[in-house]
Amino acid sequence: MNLPHKVKIVEVGPRDGLQNEREIIPAAVKVALVDRLTAAGFANIEAASFVSPKWVPQMATSAEVMAGIRRRPGVLYSALAPNMQGLEAAHAAGVDEVVIFGAASEAFSQKNINCSIAESVQRFRPVALAAREMGLRLRGSISCAFGCPYQGEVSSDTVADVVGRMRDLGCDEIDIADTIGVGTPRQVQQVMARAAGAFPIAQLSGHFHDTYGQALANIYACLEIGVTTFHSSVAGLGGCPYAKGATGNVATEDVLYMLHGLGIHTGIDLGAVVDAGQFIASHLGRKAASRAGNALAASRAAAQP
Amino acid sequence: MNLPHKVKIVEVGPRDGLQNEREIIPAAVKVALVDRLTAAGFANIEAASFVSPKWVPQMATSAEVMAGIRRRPGVLYSALAPNMQGLEAAHAAGVDEVVIFGAASEAFSQKNINCSIAESVQRFRPVALAAREMGLRLRGSISCAFGCPYQGEVSSDTVADVVGRMRDLGCDEIDIADTIGVGTPRQVQQVMARAAGAFPIAQLSGHFHDTYGQALANIYACLEIGVTTFHSSVAGLGGCPYAKGATGNVATEDVLYMLHGLGIHTGIDLGAVVDAGQFIASHLGRKAASRAGNALAASRAAAQP
């Protein structure tokens, strides 16, 4: 079974990773983090979220962050845009890609946005149309694709249905997220294969959480069926505010260590990502939640005289 | 690619996991841990080590532990036996399987036991012969099979050579260990396939450390090529005393979560292992180093009224 030669990593730490931190992080720190990630070589960084600051206070400085970063030509900077107001703010801030979202679980959708899955996707139609008119790239994000904290199992039919709805809104990329980290490799292959029946696999991405330690095995399983884009978070920042115990986006450092070990090209300098991870972990006053990051940082420290 | 229907997990927490703990753990706590693991359904538990207490003070109570546990018929209780004295003590204590060991790295062998790989295996000959005469099962353990803290790369030729030497001593099982956790899935498949050229794959086992977060992906890759025995440590206990930063046997809870998710039969009750992990972590005064263990314990606590 051949693995891809090249994989794209979407670094989501600055947005998905940091959004649930209780202490407000100064915009300057976020700018420094994004700049370090840009320098490390990522082609796509989720940097901001134009949601109401009442919902997510941590993201209130998104325009300031976008204005402060040193942009590298060719790098896509992404932001969440839940409505027209958010989209306009994202556009004004110079975002390259906007992200719209939905769940593959009716229970999750009802509990968190008080509407059905179908309605939730439909509500994004004006945002999607306007984003495309503005020339922005559009990504759809599907949460709870491998399990739901409220209803438990999620059907791959539902995942494929939501993929189809997001495709019809004109998404350029659709990410399939294991929000609570419960998936295992063969299930992941099965769900991704179903999703690939509704949307080109080259435009699908896998977004895994490491809550149960399964993320790298799941990514490896995805590589085997031809998925070539993955989301990850430097220093393992983040989690899901709604799902109990669901800490843990998979750490970018761990993913890169595996990909590079597999001989897969990413264009990213792992050492620079380790530095970025240690930088933000140090700001947050805790150890990075990345095994590879901490092991590499420790062996580097040990090698110094 | 078909995965095995059934996998054997060798639980190594009570020996490999605990041996480097600085604080001496009372024999009664070790007995309680082994009893919990026996009740959870493991067919093989590494419970003791008959090395000199000067080398490994934590293992000085091994005879007491073996005398105290409630044995379940059919379960193999294993112990390290580095020499004839250790073997006799292990036999007297009622051990079912003795473990001999060597490295796949000349640098590691020289640094830690002051002799070549070939000499180190040769020194076990009398132990191996006597163990077989005593009717004990014999396992050979090969450390640093995927990388070495001193010499870096390790050749799969060397691994296969050591496997052949241990086979010639009459080993019933040979485990291939990633002592410093540096391996990645395709490398692991390649090395295990080479080892399987020298010894039946049904008697080979994989022993992975999660230092770089790669262990589950590596185990999944091994399943794909037909490896059916793995070593793991409840609560992620353990590491390697010689290798800097090499904390982290892969946690049994994480491995079982994946195997059961893959529909693979283990005969082990994951809930009972989570309990055992929380029990020993609580005794050690720290959080279990198992993502699945902690997530399952948290969701169980949340479900209680």
Coordinates of C-alpha atoms in Angstrom, one line a residue:
Chain A
M1 CA 0.0 0.0 0.0
N2 CA 1.6 3.2 -1.1
L3 CA 1.5 6.3 1.1
P4 CA 1.3 9.8 -0.4
H5 CA 4.7 11.5 -1.2
K6 CA 3.4 14.9 0.0
V7 CA 1.0 15.9 2.8
K8 CA -0.4 19.3 3.7
I9 CA -0.7 20.2 7.4
V10 CA -3.1 22.9 8.4
E11 CA -1.9 24.4 11.6
V12 CA -4.9 25.2 13.8
G13 CA -3.3 26.1 17.1
P14 CA -3.7 29.9 17.0
R15 CA -7.5 29.6 16.6
D16 CA -8.9 26.1 17.4
G17 CA -6.1 25.6 19.9
L18 CA -6.2 28.8 21.8
Q19 CA -9.9 29.7 21.6
N20 CA -10.8 27.9 24.8
E21 CA -8.0 29.2 27.0
R22 CA -9.5 31.0 30.0
E23 CA -6.8 33.7 30.4
I24 CA -7.0 36.2 27.6
I25 CA -3.7 35.9 25.6
P26 CA -2.4 39.3 24.4
A27 CA -2.6 39.8 20.6
A28 CA 1.1 40.3 20.5
V29 CA 1.7 36.8 21.8
K30 CA -0.7 35.4 19.2
V31 CA 1.1 37.4 16.5
A32 CA 4.4 36.0 17.6
L33 CA 3.0 32.5 17.5
V34 CA 1.6 32.9 14.0
D35 CA 4.8 34.4 12.8
R36 CA 6.8 31.5 14.2
L37 CA 4.5 29.1 12.4
T38 CA 4.7 31.0 9.2
A39 CA 8.5 30.9 9.4
A40 CA 8.3 27.1 10.1
G41 CA 6.8 26.6 6.6
F42 CA 3.1 25.9 7.0
A43 CA 1.1 26.7 3.8
N44 CA -2.2 27.1 5.8
I45 CA -2.6 28.5 9.3
E46 CA -6.0 28.9 11.1
A47 CA -5.2 32.2 12.7
A48 CA -8.5 33.9 13.7
S49 CA -12.2 33.7 14.4
F50 CA -14.7 36.4 13.6
V51 CA -17.4 35.2 16.0
S52 CA -19.1 37.4 18.6
P53 CA -16.7 38.2 21.4
K54 CA -19.6 37.4 23.7
W55 CA -19.4 33.8 22.6
V56 CA -15.6 33.4 22.4
P57 CA -13.8 36.3 24.3
Q58 CA -10.4 34.8 23.5
M59 CA -11.0 35.6 19.8
A60 CA -11.9 39.3 20.2
T61 CA -8.5 40.4 19.1
S62 CA -8.7 38.5 15.7
A63 CA -8.6 41.7 13.6
E64 CA -5.6 42.9 15.6
V65 CA -3.8 39.6 15.1
M66 CA -4.5 39.6 11.4
A67 CA -3.2 43.1 11.1
G68 CA 0.0 42.3 13.1
I69 CA 1.3 39.2 11.5
R70 CA 4.0 39.1 8.9
R71 CA 2.4 37.4 6.0
R72 CA 4.3 35.1 3.7
P73 CA 3.2 35.1 0.1
G74 CA 1.4 31.8 -0.8
V75 CA 0.4 31.1 2.8
L76 CA -3.3 30.9 3.5
Y77 CA -4.5 32.5 6.7
S78 CA -7.9 31.1 7.7
A79 CA -10.6 32.3 10.0
L80 CA -14.0 31.1 11.2
A81 CA -16.9 33.2 10.0
P82 CA -20.3 32.1 11.4
N83 CA -22.4 34.8 9.7
M84 CA -22.3 37.8 7.3
Q85 CA -21.0 40.1 9.9
G86 CA -18.1 37.7 10.6
L87 CA -17.4 37.2 7.0
E88 CA -17.2 41.0 6.3
A89 CA -14.9 41.4 9.3
A90 CA -12.8 38.5 8.1
H91 CA -12.6 39.9 4.6
A92 CA -11.7 43.4 5.9
A93 CA -8.9 41.8 8.1
G94 CA -7.4 40.2 5.0
V95 CA -8.3 36.6 5.7
D96 CA -7.6 34.2 2.7
E97 CA -10.0 31.4 3.7
V98 CA -13.2 31.4 5.7
V99 CA -14.4 28.4 7.6
I100 CA -18.0 27.4 8.1
F101 CA -19.0 24.5 10.3
G102 CA -21.6 21.9 11.1
A103 CA -21.9 18.7 13.0
A104 CA -22.5 15.1 11.8
S105 CA -24.6 14.5 14.9
E106 CA -28.2 15.7 15.2
A107 CA -28.0 15.7 19.0
F108 CA -24.9 17.8 18.9
S109 CA -26.4 20.2 16.4
Q110 CA -29.6 20.6 18.5
K111 CA -27.8 21.0 21.8
N112 CA -25.2 23.5 20.5
I113 CA -26.9 25.5 17.8
N114 CA -30.6 24.7 18.4
C115 CA -31.3 23.5 14.9
S116 CA -31.0 20.5 12.7
I117 CA -27.9 19.6 10.8
A118 CA -29.6 20.5 7.5
E119 CA -30.8 23.9 8.8
S120 CA -27.3 24.7 10.2
V121 CA -25.6 24.1 6.9
Q122 CA -28.4 26.0 5.1
R123 CA -27.8 29.1 7.3
F124 CA -24.3 29.3 5.9
R125 CA -25.5 29.7 2.3
P126 CA -25.3 33.5 2.2
V127 CA -21.9 33.4 3.8
A128 CA -20.7 30.8 1.4
L129 CA -22.0 32.7 -1.7
A130 CA -20.5 36.0 -0.5
A131 CA -17.2 34.5 0.4
R132 CA -16.9 33.1 -3.1
E133 CA -17.8 36.4 -4.6
M134 CA -15.1 38.0 -2.5
G135 CA -12.7 35.5 -4.0
L136 CA -12.0 33.8 -0.6
R137 CA -11.3 30.1 -0.3
L138 CA -14.1 28.3 1.6
R139 CA -13.7 25.4 4.0
G140 CA -16.4 23.4 5.6
S141 CA -15.7 21.7 8.9
I142 CA -17.7 18.7 10.1
S143 CA -17.5 18.0 13.8
C144 CA -18.4 14.8 15.7
A145 CA -17.9 12.7 12.5
F146 CA -16.7 9.6 14.4
G147 CA -18.8 9.9 17.6
C148 CA -20.8 12.4 19.6
P149 CA -20.8 13.2 23.3
Y150 CA -24.6 13.2 23.4
Q151 CA -25.8 10.6 21.0
G152 CA -22.8 8.3 20.9
E153 CA -22.6 6.7 17.5
V154 CA -22.7 8.7 14.3
S155 CA -23.6 7.2 11.0
S156 CA -21.2 7.5 8.1
D157 CA -24.3 8.1 6.0
T158 CA -24.9 11.3 7.9
V159 CA -21.2 12.3 7.5
A160 CA -21.5 11.7 3.7
D161 CA -24.8 13.7 3.7
V162 CA -23.2 16.7 5.4
V163 CA -20.2 16.5 3.1
G164 CA -22.7 16.7 0.1
R165 CA -24.4 19.7 1.6
M166 CA -21.1 21.5 2.2
R167 CA -19.9 20.6 -1.3
D168 CA -23.1 22.1 -2.7
L169 CA -22.3 25.4 -0.9
G170 CA -19.1 25.5 -2.9
C171 CA -16.5 24.4 -0.3
D172 CA -12.9 24.1 -1.6
E173 CA -12.0 21.8 1.3
I174 CA -14.0 19.8 3.8
D175 CA -12.5 18.6 7.0
I176 CA -13.9 15.6 8.9
A177 CA -13.3 16.1 12.6
D178 CA -13.1 13.6 15.4
T179 CA -14.1 16.2 18.0
I180 CA -14.1 13.9 21.0
G181 CA -11.2 11.7 19.8
V182 CA -13.1 8.4 19.9
G183 CA -12.4 7.0 16.5
T184 CA -10.1 4.0 15.7
P185 CA -8.2 3.3 12.5
R186 CA -10.6 1.1 10.5
Q187 CA -13.6 3.1 11.5
V188 CA -11.8 6.2 10.3
Q189 CA -10.9 4.6 7.0
Q190 CA -14.5 3.6 6.5
V191 CA -15.9 7.1 7.3
M192 CA -13.3 8.9 5.2
A193 CA -14.0 6.5 2.3
R194 CA -17.7 7.3 2.5
A195 CA -16.9 11.0 2.6
A196 CA -14.7 10.6 -0.4
G197 CA -17.7 9.2 -2.2
A198 CA -19.3 12.6 -2.0
F199 CA -16.3 14.9 -2.4
P200 CA -12.8 14.5 -4.0
I201 CA -10.4 12.9 -1.5
A202 CA -7.7 15.4 -2.5
Q203 CA -9.9 18.1 -1.0
L204 CA -10.9 16.2 2.2
S205 CA -8.9 16.7 5.4
G206 CA -8.7 14.7 8.6
H207 CA -8.9 16.6 11.9
F208 CA -8.2 14.3 14.8
H209 CA -8.1 14.7 18.5
D210 CA -5.8 12.6 20.7
T211 CA -8.2 12.3 23.7
Y212 CA -7.9 8.5 23.6
G213 CA -4.4 8.4 22.1
Q214 CA -5.7 7.3 18.7
A215 CA -4.9 10.3 16.5
L216 CA -1.6 9.2 14.9
A217 CA -2.9 5.7 14.2
N218 CA -5.9 7.3 12.6
I219 CA -3.8 9.6 10.5
Y220 CA -1.6 6.7 9.4
A221 CA -4.8 4.8 8.4
C222 CA -6.0 7.8 6.4
L223 CA -2.7 8.0 4.6
E224 CA -3.2 4.5 3.5
I225 CA -6.4 5.4 1.7
G226 CA -5.0 8.5 0.1
V227 CA -6.0 11.4 2.4
T228 CA -3.3 14.1 2.0
T229 CA -4.4 17.0 4.3
F230 CA -4.5 16.9 8.0
H231 CA -5.2 19.5 10.7
S232 CA -3.1 19.6 13.9
S233 CA -2.3 22.0 16.6
V234 CA 1.2 23.1 17.8
A235 CA 1.9 21.9 21.4
G236 CA -1.4 20.0 21.3
L237 CA -3.3 23.2 22.1
G238 CA -7.0 23.0 22.4
G239 CA -9.9 20.7 22.7
C240 CA -13.6 20.9 22.6
P241 CA -15.5 23.1 25.1
Y242 CA -18.7 21.1 24.8
A243 CA -17.4 17.6 25.1
K244 CA -16.3 16.5 28.6
G245 CA -12.7 15.3 28.7
A246 CA -12.2 16.1 25.1
T247 CA -9.0 18.0 25.5
G248 CA -6.4 17.5 22.9
N249 CA -6.1 18.4 19.3
V250 CA -3.4 16.1 18.0
A251 CA 0.0 17.8 18.4
T252 CA 1.6 19.0 15.1
E253 CA 5.0 18.0 16.3
D254 CA 3.9 14.4 16.7
V255 CA 2.2 14.3 13.3
L256 CA 5.3 15.8 11.6
Y257 CA 7.6 13.4 13.4
M258 CA 5.6 10.5 11.9
L259 CA 5.2 11.9 8.4
H260 CA 8.9 12.7 8.1
G261 CA 9.7 9.3 9.5
L262 CA 7.5 7.9 6.7
G263 CA 9.5 9.8 4.2
I264 CA 6.5 12.1 3.4
H265 CA 7.3 15.7 2.4
T266 CA 5.5 18.4 4.3
G267 CA 7.7 21.5 3.6
I268 CA 7.7 22.2 7.3
D269 CA 10.7 22.5 9.6
L270 CA 9.9 20.3 12.7
G271 CA 12.6 22.0 14.8
A272 CA 11.0 25.4 14.2
V273 CA 7.6 24.0 15.2
V274 CA 9.1 22.5 18.4
D275 CA 10.3 26.0 19.2
A276 CA 6.9 27.5 18.5
G277 CA 5.3 24.9 20.8
Q278 CA 7.8 25.5 23.6
F279 CA 7.2 29.3 23.1
I280 CA 3.4 29.1 23.5
A281 CA 3.5 26.4 26.3
S282 CA 5.9 28.6 28.2
H283 CA 3.5 31.6 27.8
L284 CA 0.6 29.4 29.1
G285 CA 2.7 28.2 32.0
R286 CA 2.4 24.6 31.3
K287 CA 4.2 21.7 29.5
A288 CA 3.4 21.3 25.8
A289 CA 1.0 18.5 25.1
S290 CA 3.2 17.0 22.5
R291 CA 5.3 13.9 23.2
A292 CA 7.6 14.4 20.2
G293 CA 7.8 18.2 20.9
N294 CA 8.9 17.6 24.5
A295 CA 11.2 14.7 23.7
L296 CA 12.9 16.8 20.9
A297 CA 13.2 19.8 23.2
A298 CA 14.7 17.7 26.0
S299 CA 17.2 16.0 23.7
R300 CA 18.2 19.4 22.3
A301 CA 18.7 20.8 25.8
A302 CA 20.7 17.7 26.8
A303 CA 23.0 18.2 23.8
Q304 CA 23.9 21.7 24.8
P305 CA 27.1 22.1 26.8
Chain B
M1 CA -5.3 -5.9 4.4
N2 CA -6.7 -8.2 7.1
L3 CA -5.9 -7.6 10.7
P4 CA -5.5 -10.5 13.2
H5 CA -8.8 -11.5 14.9
K6 CA -7.0 -12.1 18.2
V7 CA -4.1 -10.4 19.9
K8 CA -2.1 -11.2 23.1
I9 CA -1.1 -8.3 25.3
V10 CA 1.7 -8.9 27.7
E11 CA 1.3 -6.5 30.6
V12 CA 4.7 -5.3 31.8
G13 CA 3.7 -2.5 34.2
P14 CA 4.5 -4.3 37.5
R15 CA 8.1 -5.0 36.4
D16 CA 9.3 -2.9 33.4
G17 CA 6.9 -0.1 34.4
L18 CA 7.7 0.1 38.1
Q19 CA 11.4 -0.8 38.2
N20 CA 12.7 2.8 37.8
E21 CA 10.4 4.4 40.3
R22 CA 12.6 6.1 42.9
E23 CA 10.4 5.6 45.9
I24 CA 10.3 2.0 47.0
I25 CA 6.7 0.7 46.4
P26 CA 5.5 -1.7 49.2
A27 CA 5.2 -5.4 48.0
A28 CA 1.5 -5.3 49.1
V29 CA 0.8 -2.5 46.5
K30 CA 2.6 -4.5 43.8
V31 CA 0.6 -7.6 44.8
A32 CA -2.6 -5.6 44.6
L33 CA -1.7 -4.3 41.2
V34 CA -0.8 -7.7 39.8
D35 CA -4.1 -9.1 41.3
R36 CA -6.1 -6.4 39.6
L37 CA -4.3 -7.2 36.3
T38 CA -4.9 -10.9 36.7
A39 CA -8.6 -10.2 37.3
A40 CA -8.7 -8.0 34.2
G41 CA -7.9 -11.0 32.1
F42 CA -4.3 -10.8 31.0
A43 CA -2.8 -14.1 29.9
N44 CA 0.8 -12.9 30.6
I45 CA 2.0 -10.5 33.3
E46 CA 5.6 -9.4 33.8
A47 CA 5.6 -9.4 37.5
A48 CA 9.1 -9.5 38.9
S49 CA 12.8 -9.3 38.3
F50 CA 15.4 -11.4 40.0
V51 CA 18.4 -9.1 39.4
S52 CA 20.7 -7.9 42.2
P53 CA 18.9 -5.5 44.5
K54 CA 22.1 -3.4 44.3
W55 CA 21.3 -2.8 40.6
V56 CA 17.5 -2.4 40.9
P57 CA 16.4 -1.8 44.5
Q58 CA 12.8 -1.5 43.4
M59 CA 12.7 -5.2 42.5
A60 CA 14.2 -6.5 45.8
T61 CA 10.7 -7.6 46.8
S62 CA 10.2 -9.8 43.8
A63 CA 10.0 -13.1 45.7
E64 CA 7.5 -11.5 48.2
V65 CA 5.4 -10.3 45.3
M66 CA 5.3 -13.7 43.6
A67 CA 4.4 -15.3 46.9
G68 CA 1.6 -12.8 47.6
I69 CA -0.3 -12.8 44.3
R70 CA -3.4 -14.7 43.7
R71 CA -2.5 -16.8 40.6
R72 CA -5.1 -17.6 38.0
P73 CA -4.6 -20.9 36.2
G74 CA -3.4 -20.5 32.7
V75 CA -1.8 -17.0 33.3
L76 CA 1.9 -16.8 32.8
Y77 CA 3.8 -14.7 35.3
S78 CA 7.2 -13.6 34.0
A79 CA 10.4 -12.3 35.5
L80 CA 13.8 -11.2 34.4
A81 CA 16.6 -13.5 35.2
P82 CA 20.0 -12.1 34.3
N83 CA 22.1 -15.1 35.6
M84 CA 21.9 -18.5 37.2
Q85 CA 21.3 -17.1 40.7
G86 CA 18.4 -15.0 39.3
L87 CA 17.0 -18.0 37.5
E88 CA 17.1 -20.2 40.6
A89 CA 15.4 -17.5 42.6
A90 CA 12.8 -17.0 39.9
H91 CA 12.2 -20.8 39.7
A92 CA 11.9 -21.0 43.5
A93 CA 9.4 -18.1 43.5
G94 CA 7.2 -20.0 41.0
V95 CA 7.8 -17.9 37.9
D96 CA 6.4 -19.4 34.7
E97 CA 8.5 -17.6 32.2
V98 CA 12.0 -16.1 32.5
V99 CA 13.2 -13.2 30.3
I100 CA 16.7 -12.8 29.0
F101 CA 17.8 -9.7 27.2
G102 CA 20.2 -8.0 24.8
A103 CA 20.4 -4.9 22.7
A104 CA 20.5 -4.5 18.9
S105 CA 23.0 -1.8 19.3
E106 CA 26.7 -2.4 19.9
A107 CA 27.1 1.0 21.5
F108 CA 24.3 0.4 23.9
S109 CA 25.6 -3.1 24.7
Q110 CA 29.1 -1.8 25.4
K111 CA 28.0 1.2 27.4
N112 CA 25.5 -0.7 29.6
I113 CA 26.9 -4.3 29.9
N114 CA 30.5 -3.8 28.8
C115 CA 30.5 -6.4 26.2
S116 CA 29.5 -7.0 22.6
I117 CA 26.0 -8.0 21.6
A118 CA 27.2 -11.5 20.7
E119 CA 29.0 -11.9 24.0
S120 CA 25.9 -10.6 25.9
V121 CA 23.6 -13.2 24.3
Q122 CA 26.2 -16.0 24.8
R123 CA 26.4 -15.3 28.5
F124 CA 22.7 -16.2 28.8
R125 CA 23.3 -19.7 27.4
P126 CA 23.5 -21.5 30.8
V127 CA 20.4 -19.6 32.0
A128 CA 18.5 -20.5 28.9
L129 CA 19.5 -24.2 29.0
A130 CA 18.7 -24.5 32.7
A131 CA 15.4 -22.6 32.3
R132 CA 14.3 -25.1 29.6
E133 CA 15.3 -28.0 31.8
M134 CA 13.2 -26.5 34.6
G135 CA 10.3 -26.5 32.1
L136 CA 10.0 -22.7 32.1
R137 CA 9.0 -20.7 29.2
L138 CA 11.8 -18.5 27.8
R139 CA 11.5 -15.1 26.3
G140 CA 14.3 -13.0 24.7
S141 CA 14.0 -9.3 24.8
I142 CA 15.9 -7.1 22.2
S143 CA 16.2 -3.5 23.2
C144 CA 17.1 -0.5 20.9
A145 CA 15.8 -2.3 17.9
F146 CA 14.6 0.9 16.1
G147 CA 17.2 3.3 17.3
C148 CA 19.8 3.8 20.0
P149 CA 20.5 6.8 22.3
Y150 CA 24.3 6.4 21.7
Q151 CA 24.8 5.3 18.1
G152 CA 21.6 6.6 16.6
E153 CA 20.6 4.3 13.8
V154 CA 20.4 0.5 14.2
S155 CA 20.5 -1.9 11.3
S156 CA 17.7 -4.3 10.7
D157 CA 20.5 -6.8 9.9
T158 CA 21.7 -6.5 13.4
V159 CA 18.1 -7.0 14.8
A160 CA 17.7 -10.1 12.6
D161 CA 21.1 -11.4 13.8
V162 CA 20.2 -11.0 17.5
V163 CA 16.9 -12.7 16.8
G164 CA 18.7 -15.6 15.4
R165 CA 21.0 -15.9 18.4
M166 CA 18.1 -15.8 20.8
R167 CA 16.2 -18.3 18.7
D168 CA 19.3 -20.6 19.0
L169 CA 19.1 -20.3 22.8
G170 CA 15.7 -21.8 22.5
C171 CA 13.5 -18.8 23.1
D172 CA 9.7 -19.4 22.9
E173 CA 9.1 -15.7 22.3
I174 CA 11.3 -12.8 21.2
D175 CA 10.2 -9.2 21.8
I176 CA 11.5 -6.4 19.6
A177 CA 11.7 -3.2 21.6
D178 CA 11.7 0.4 20.7
T179 CA 13.4 1.4 23.9
I180 CA 13.6 5.1 23.1
G181 CA 10.4 5.3 21.1
V182 CA 11.9 6.7 17.9
G183 CA 10.4 4.3 15.4
T184 CA 7.8 5.2 12.8
P185 CA 5.3 2.8 11.1
R186 CA 7.0 1.8 7.9
Q187 CA 10.4 1.4 9.6
V188 CA 8.7 -0.8 12.2
Q189 CA 7.1 -2.9 9.5
Q190 CA 10.5 -3.3 7.8
V191 CA 12.3 -4.3 11.0
M192 CA 9.6 -6.7 12.1
A193 CA 9.5 -8.3 8.7
R194 CA 13.3 -8.8 8.9
A195 CA 12.9 -10.3 12.4
A196 CA 10.2 -12.6 11.1
G197 CA 12.7 -13.9 8.5
A198 CA 14.6 -15.4 11.4
F199 CA 11.8 -16.4 13.8
P200 CA 8.1 -17.3 13.4
I201 CA 6.1 -14.1 13.4
A202 CA 3.5 -15.8 15.7
Q203 CA 6.2 -15.9 18.4
L204 CA 7.5 -12.3 17.9
S205 CA 6.2 -9.5 20.0
G206 CA 6.4 -5.7 19.6
H207 CA 7.3 -3.6 22.6
F208 CA 6.8 0.1 21.9
H209 CA 7.5 3.2 23.8
D210 CA 5.4 6.3 23.3
T211 CA 8.2 8.9 23.8
Y212 CA 7.5 10.5 20.4
G213 CA 3.8 9.6 20.4
Q214 CA 4.3 6.9 17.7
A215 CA 3.5 3.7 19.6
L216 CA -0.1 3.2 18.5
A217 CA 0.6 3.9 14.9
N218 CA 3.5 1.5 15.1
I219 CA 1.3 -1.2 16.7
Y220 CA -1.3 -0.7 14.0
A221 CA 1.4 -1.0 11.4
C222 CA 2.5 -4.3 13.0
L223 CA -1.0 -5.7 13.0
E224 CA -1.1 -5.1 9.3
I225 CA 1.9 -7.4 8.8
G226 CA 0.6 -10.1 11.1
V227 CA 2.2 -9.4 14.5
T228 CA -0.2 -10.7 17.2
T229 CA 1.7 -10.1 20.5
F230 CA 2.4 -6.7 22.1
H231 CA 3.8 -5.5 25.3
S232 CA 2.3 -2.6 27.1
S233 CA 2.2 -1.0 30.6
V234 CA -0.8 -0.1 32.6
A235 CA -1.0 3.7 33.2
G236 CA 2.0 4.1 30.8
L237 CA 4.3 3.2 33.7
G238 CA 8.0 3.1 33.0
G239 CA 10.6 4.1 30.6
C240 CA 14.3 3.5 30.1
P241 CA 16.8 4.6 32.8
Y242 CA 19.7 4.8 30.3
A243 CA 18.0 6.7 27.6
K244 CA 17.4 10.4 28.2
G245 CA 13.8 11.5 27.8
A246 CA 12.8 7.9 27.1
T247 CA 9.9 7.9 29.5
G248 CA 6.9 6.1 28.4
N249 CA 6.0 2.5 27.7
V250 CA 2.9 2.7 25.6
A251 CA -0.1 2.6 27.9
T252 CA -2.1 -0.6 28.0
E253 CA -5.4 1.3 28.1
D254 CA -4.6 3.1 24.8
V255 CA -3.6 -0.1 23.1
L256 CA -6.7 -2.0 24.2
Y257 CA -9.0 0.9 23.2
M258 CA -7.5 0.7 19.7
L259 CA -7.6 -3.1 19.5
H260 CA -11.2 -3.3 20.6
G261 CA -12.1 -0.5 18.3
L262 CA -10.6 -2.6 15.5
G263 CA -12.8 -5.5 16.5
I264 CA -9.8 -7.5 17.7
H265 CA -10.3 -9.9 20.6
T266 CA -7.9 -9.6 23.6
G267 CA -9.8 -11.3 26.4
I268 CA -9.1 -8.3 28.6
D269 CA -11.6 -6.1 30.3
L270 CA -10.6 -2.5 29.5
G271 CA -12.7 -1.0 32.4
A272 CA -10.8 -3.2 34.9
V273 CA -7.5 -2.1 33.4
V274 CA -8.5 1.6 33.7
D275 CA -9.2 0.9 37.4
A276 CA -5.9 -0.8 37.9
G277 CA -4.2 2.2 36.2
Q278 CA -6.0 4.7 38.4
F279 CA -5.1 2.6 41.4
I280 CA -1.4 2.6 40.8
A281 CA -1.3 6.2 39.6
S282 CA -3.0 7.3 42.7
H283 CA -0.5 5.3 44.8
L284 CA 2.4 7.1 42.9
G285 CA 0.7 10.5 43.4
R286 CA 0.4 11.4 39.8
K287 CA -1.9 11.2 36.8
A288 CA -1.8 8.0 34.8
A289 CA 0.2 8.4 31.5
S290 CA -2.7 7.0 29.5
R291 CA -4.9 9.2 27.4
A292 CA -7.6 6.5 27.0
G293 CA -7.3 5.6 30.7
N294 CA -7.8 9.2 31.9
A295 CA -10.6 9.9 29.4
L296 CA -12.5 6.8 30.3
A297 CA -12.0 7.5 34.0
A298 CA -13.2 11.1 33.5
S299 CA -16.3 10.1 31.6
R300 CA -17.1 7.4 34.1
A301 CA -16.8 10.0 36.9
A302 CA -19.0 12.4 35.0
A303 CA -21.7 9.7 34.5
Q304 CA -22.0 9.2 38.3
P305 CA -24.7 11.2 40.0

